[in-house]
CSV table of C-alpha atoms in Angstrom, one decimal:
chain,number,residue,atom,x,y,z
A,1,GLY,CA,85.0,42.4,108.4
A,2,GLU,CA,83.4,39.5,106.9
A,3,ASN,CA,81.3,40.0,103.3
A,4,VAL,CA,78.8,37.6,102.4
A,5,GLU,CA,77.7,37.5,98.6
A,6,GLN,CA,74.3,35.9,97.8
A,7,HIS,CA,73.2,34.7,94.5
A,8,PRO,CA,70.9,34.4,92.8
A,9,SER,CA,69.1,37.4,93.6
A,10,THR,CA,65.7,36.5,92.3
A,11,LEU,CA,64.7,32.8,91.2
A,12,SER,CA,61.4,31.4,90.2
A,13,VAL,CA,60.5,27.9,89.9
A,14,GLN,CA,57.4,25.6,89.2
A,15,GLU,CA,55.5,24.0,92.0
A,16,GLY,CA,57.3,20.7,93.0
A,17,ASP,CA,60.9,21.6,91.4
A,18,SER,CA,64.0,22.2,93.7
A,19,ALA,CA,65.2,25.6,94.4
A,20,VAL,CA,69.1,26.1,95.4
A,21,ILE,CA,70.8,29.5,96.8
A,22,LYS,CA,74.2,30.0,97.0
A,23,CYS,CA,76.1,32.2,99.4
A,24,THR,CA,80.2,32.8,99.9
A,25,TYR,CA,81.8,34.6,102.7
A,26,SER,CA,85.1,36.0,102.9
A,27,ASP,CA,86.2,35.6,106.7
A,28,SER,CA,87.4,32.0,107.5
A,29,ALA,CA,86.9,32.4,111.3
A,30,SER,CA,83.2,32.5,110.5
A,31,ASN,CA,81.9,29.4,112.1
A,32,TYR,CA,78.0,29.8,112.2
A,33,PHE,CA,75.5,30.3,109.4
A,34,PRO,CA,71.9,30.7,109.4
A,35,TRP,CA,69.2,30.8,107.0
A,36,TYR,CA,66.2,33.4,107.6
A,37,LYS,CA,62.9,33.4,105.3
A,38,GLN,CA,61.6,36.7,105.5
A,39,GLU,CA,57.6,37.2,104.0
A,40,LEU,CA,57.0,40.8,103.1
A,41,GLY,CA,56.5,43.1,105.8
A,42,LYS,CA,57.4,40.2,108.5
A,43,ARG,CA,60.4,39.8,110.7
A,44,PRO,CA,63.1,37.3,109.6
A,45,GLN,CA,62.6,33.7,110.2
A,46,LEU,CA,65.5,31.1,111.2
A,47,ILE,CA,64.6,28.1,108.8
A,48,ILE,CA,68.1,26.4,109.1
A,49,ASP,CA,71.3,26.4,110.5
A,50,ILE,CA,74.8,24.9,110.0
A,51,ARG,CA,77.6,25.2,112.3
A,52,SER,CA,81.4,25.0,110.7
A,53,ASN,CA,82.2,21.6,112.2
A,54,VAL,CA,79.2,19.8,109.9
A,55,GLY,CA,79.3,19.6,106.0
A,56,GLU,CA,75.7,19.1,105.9
A,57,LYS,CA,72.1,19.1,107.5
A,58,LYS,CA,68.7,18.3,106.5
A,59,ASP,CA,65.4,19.4,108.0
A,60,GLN,CA,62.4,17.5,105.9
A,61,ARG,CA,62.5,19.6,102.6
A,62,ILE,CA,65.4,21.9,103.4
A,63,ALA,CA,69.0,21.2,103.2
A,64,VAL,CA,72.2,22.9,103.9
A,65,THR,CA,75.8,22.5,102.7
A,66,LEU,CA,78.9,23.7,103.9
A,67,ASN,CA,82.4,24.0,102.1
A,68,LYS,CA,84.6,25.7,104.6
A,69,THR,CA,87.6,25.0,102.5
A,70,ALA,CA,85.9,27.3,99.4
A,71,LYS,CA,83.8,29.6,102.1
A,72,HIS,CA,80.6,28.8,100.4
A,73,PHE,CA,77.5,27.3,101.7
A,74,SER,CA,74.2,26.4,99.8
A,75,LEU,CA,70.3,26.3,100.8
A,76,HIS,CA,68.7,23.6,98.9
A,77,ILE,CA,64.8,23.1,99.0
A,78,THR,CA,62.8,20.3,97.4
A,79,GLU,CA,59.4,19.7,96.5
A,80,THR,CA,58.8,23.7,96.5
A,81,GLN,CA,55.5,24.9,97.6
A,82,PRO,CA,53.7,28.3,97.0
A,83,GLU,CA,53.8,28.7,100.4
A,84,ASP,CA,57.9,29.0,100.3
A,85,SER,CA,57.7,32.2,98.3
A,86,ALA,CA,59.5,34.5,100.3
A,87,VAL,CA,63.2,36.5,100.5
A,88,TYR,CA,65.6,34.0,101.7
A,89,PHE,CA,68.9,35.5,104.0
A,90,CYS,CA,71.9,33.8,104.3
A,91,ALA,CA,74.1,35.2,106.9
A,92,ALA,CA,77.4,34.2,108.8
A,93,SER,CA,79.2,35.4,111.7
A,94,TYR,CA,81.8,34.0,114.2
A,95,ASN,CA,80.0,32.9,117.6
A,96,ASN,CA,76.9,34.8,116.8
A,97,ASN,CA,78.3,38.8,116.8
A,98,ASP,CA,78.6,40.9,114.2
A,99,MET,CA,76.3,38.5,111.8
A,100,ARG,CA,76.8,39.8,108.2
A,101,PHE,CA,73.9,39.0,105.9
A,102,GLY,CA,73.9,38.2,102.0
A,103,ALA,CA,71.5,40.5,100.0
A,104,GLY,CA,68.7,38.4,99.6
A,105,THR,CA,67.2,35.8,97.0
A,106,ARG,CA,63.5,36.8,96.1
A,107,LEU,CA,61.9,33.1,95.4
A,108,THR,CA,58.9,32.6,93.5
A,109,VAL,CA,57.0,29.4,93.2
A,110,LYS,CA,54.8,29.1,90.9
A,111,PRO,CA,51.6,26.8,90.9
B,1,GLU,CA,56.3,29.6,121.8
B,2,PRO,CA,58.4,32.9,123.3
B,3,GLU,CA,58.6,35.5,121.0
B,4,VAL,CA,60.7,38.9,121.3
B,5,THR,CA,58.6,41.9,121.3
B,6,GLN,CA,59.1,45.1,120.1
B,7,THR,CA,57.3,48.8,120.6
B,8,PRO,CA,56.3,50.8,119.0
B,9,SER,CA,55.3,49.2,115.3
B,10,HIS,CA,55.9,52.2,114.0
B,11,GLN,CA,57.8,55.4,114.9
B,12,VAL,CA,57.1,58.9,113.1
B,13,THR,CA,59.6,61.4,114.1
B,14,GLN,CA,60.9,64.7,113.1
B,15,MET,CA,64.5,64.8,111.7
B,16,GLY,CA,67.0,65.9,114.7
B,17,GLN,CA,65.0,64.4,117.4
B,18,GLU,CA,65.5,61.6,119.3
B,19,VAL,CA,63.7,58.7,119.2
B,20,ILE,CA,64.1,55.2,121.5
B,21,LEU,CA,63.0,51.8,120.2
B,22,ARG,CA,61.9,49.2,122.8
B,23,CYS,CA,62.4,45.4,122.8
B,24,VAL,CA,61.6,42.6,125.6
B,25,PRO,CA,64.0,39.5,124.7
B,26,ILE,CA,62.7,36.4,125.3
B,27,SER,CA,63.2,35.7,129.2
B,28,ASN,CA,65.7,33.4,129.6
B,29,HIS,CA,68.0,34.7,126.5
B,30,LEU,CA,71.3,36.3,127.5
B,31,TYR,CA,72.7,37.9,124.6
B,32,PHE,CA,70.5,40.6,122.6
B,33,TYR,CA,71.0,42.0,119.0
B,34,TRP,CA,69.9,45.1,117.2
B,35,TYR,CA,69.3,44.9,113.1
B,36,ARG,CA,68.7,47.4,110.6
B,37,GLN,CA,66.9,46.8,107.5
B,38,ILE,CA,66.3,49.8,104.8
B,39,LEU,CA,62.9,48.8,102.7
B,40,GLY,CA,64.1,46.4,99.8
B,41,GLN,CA,67.5,45.9,101.2
B,42,LYS,CA,69.4,43.7,103.2
B,43,VAL,CA,69.7,42.9,107.0
B,44,GLU,CA,72.4,45.2,108.6
B,45,PHE,CA,73.9,44.1,112.2
B,46,LEU,CA,74.0,47.6,114.5
B,47,VAL,CA,75.3,45.9,117.9
B,48,SER,CA,75.3,43.1,119.9
B,49,PHE,CA,75.1,43.1,123.9
B,50,TYR,CA,75.9,40.7,126.8
B,51,ASN,CA,76.4,41.0,130.4
B,52,ASN,CA,75.5,44.7,130.6
B,53,GLU,CA,77.9,45.9,127.7
B,54,ILE,CA,78.1,46.1,123.9
B,55,SER,CA,80.1,42.9,122.5
B,56,GLU,CA,80.3,43.9,119.0
B,57,LYS,CA,79.3,46.9,117.0
B,58,SER,CA,79.3,47.5,113.1
B,59,GLU,CA,80.3,50.8,111.3
B,60,ILE,CA,76.8,51.8,111.4
B,61,PHE,CA,76.7,52.4,115.1
B,62,ASP,CA,78.4,55.7,115.2
B,63,ASP,CA,77.8,58.0,118.1
B,64,GLN,CA,74.5,58.7,117.5
B,65,PHE,CA,73.4,55.3,118.7
B,66,SER,CA,73.3,53.9,122.3
B,67,VAL,CA,71.9,50.5,123.8
B,68,GLU,CA,71.0,50.2,127.1
B,69,ARG,CA,69.3,47.7,129.8
B,70,PRO,CA,67.4,49.6,131.9
B,71,ASP,CA,65.7,46.8,133.9
B,72,GLY,CA,65.8,43.0,133.9
B,73,SER,CA,63.4,42.9,130.5
B,74,ASN,CA,63.7,45.9,128.3
B,75,PHE,CA,66.3,46.2,125.7
B,76,THR,CA,66.4,49.6,124.2
B,77,LEU,CA,68.0,51.6,121.3
B,78,LYS,CA,68.4,55.1,121.1
B,79,ILE,CA,68.8,57.5,118.2
B,80,ARG,CA,70.6,60.9,119.6
B,81,SER,CA,69.7,63.1,116.9
B,82,THR,CA,67.6,61.2,114.0
B,83,LYS,CA,68.8,61.9,110.1
B,84,LEU,CA,66.5,61.2,107.0
B,85,GLU,CA,69.0,57.7,106.3
B,86,ASP,CA,68.0,56.4,109.6
B,87,SER,CA,64.5,55.7,108.3
B,88,ALA,CA,64.3,51.9,108.2
B,89,MET,CA,62.8,48.8,109.8
B,90,TYR,CA,64.9,48.1,113.3
B,91,PHE,CA,64.7,44.6,114.4
B,92,CYS,CA,65.5,43.4,117.8
B,93,ALA,CA,66.9,39.9,118.3
B,94,SER,CA,67.9,37.7,121.1
B,95,SER,CA,69.8,34.3,121.6
B,96,ALA,CA,70.0,32.1,124.2
B,97,LEU,CA,73.7,31.6,124.6
B,98,GLY,CA,76.5,33.3,122.8
B,99,GLY,CA,78.2,30.7,120.5
B,100,ASN,CA,76.2,29.6,117.8
B,101,GLN,CA,72.7,29.6,119.0
B,102,PRO,CA,69.9,30.7,116.8
B,103,GLN,CA,68.8,34.3,116.9
B,104,HIS,CA,65.1,35.0,117.2
B,105,PHE,CA,64.4,38.0,115.9
B,106,GLY,CA,61.2,40.8,116.8
B,107,ASP,CA,58.4,41.8,114.3
B,108,GLY,CA,60.2,45.3,114.1
B,109,THR,CA,60.0,48.7,114.7
B,110,ARG,CA,59.3,50.8,111.3
B,111,LEU,CA,60.8,54.0,111.7
B,112,SER,CA,60.0,57.1,109.3
B,113,ILE,CA,62.2,60.2,109.8
B,114,LEU,CA,60.3,63.6,108.4
């Protein structure tokens, strides 16, 4: 089955700096890669996703890149703000089935 | 914006008892999912459900677990004989179509087994 590794486990940045979170996956058949933000005690919320037919996707301050050959994908947050502080999870699946999550990255943005 | 709703928000149950967690997916969604998150850990896939049958299940989803769509709106997860290690947050999710459409999560049910 799919196995997703995520790094780093914790990340602390100054407000305004960029944050990068990296994930690798094991199953070359995986074709859908969402990123979720989870605040303490809340539901995971989808912030961006990418499908295997594209290499990069951007939505305002958030971007995701995908390298299918190397089987890794990354989340980039620019101009970070204190409200970006949360746990971020990457995930991978084939056609949205059996979605496997990474272990999470706790991002802290210091004002 | 439509939401996935889950009840109850917190369930406390004695070990060995049966528990049913309830979810109302977004109304025009066709695919339904259950996930588990042990406190401080990652989200773990349990099962996906489409057209009144299980599409995929993980190694966690053993014979103690079952899912059902008893009517046109509810989607339930039953744990037949709870164990201490079943204590976790259980999230329901739904998506509009199967292939690579965003999954929308409910607020979860915190299950505490005593």
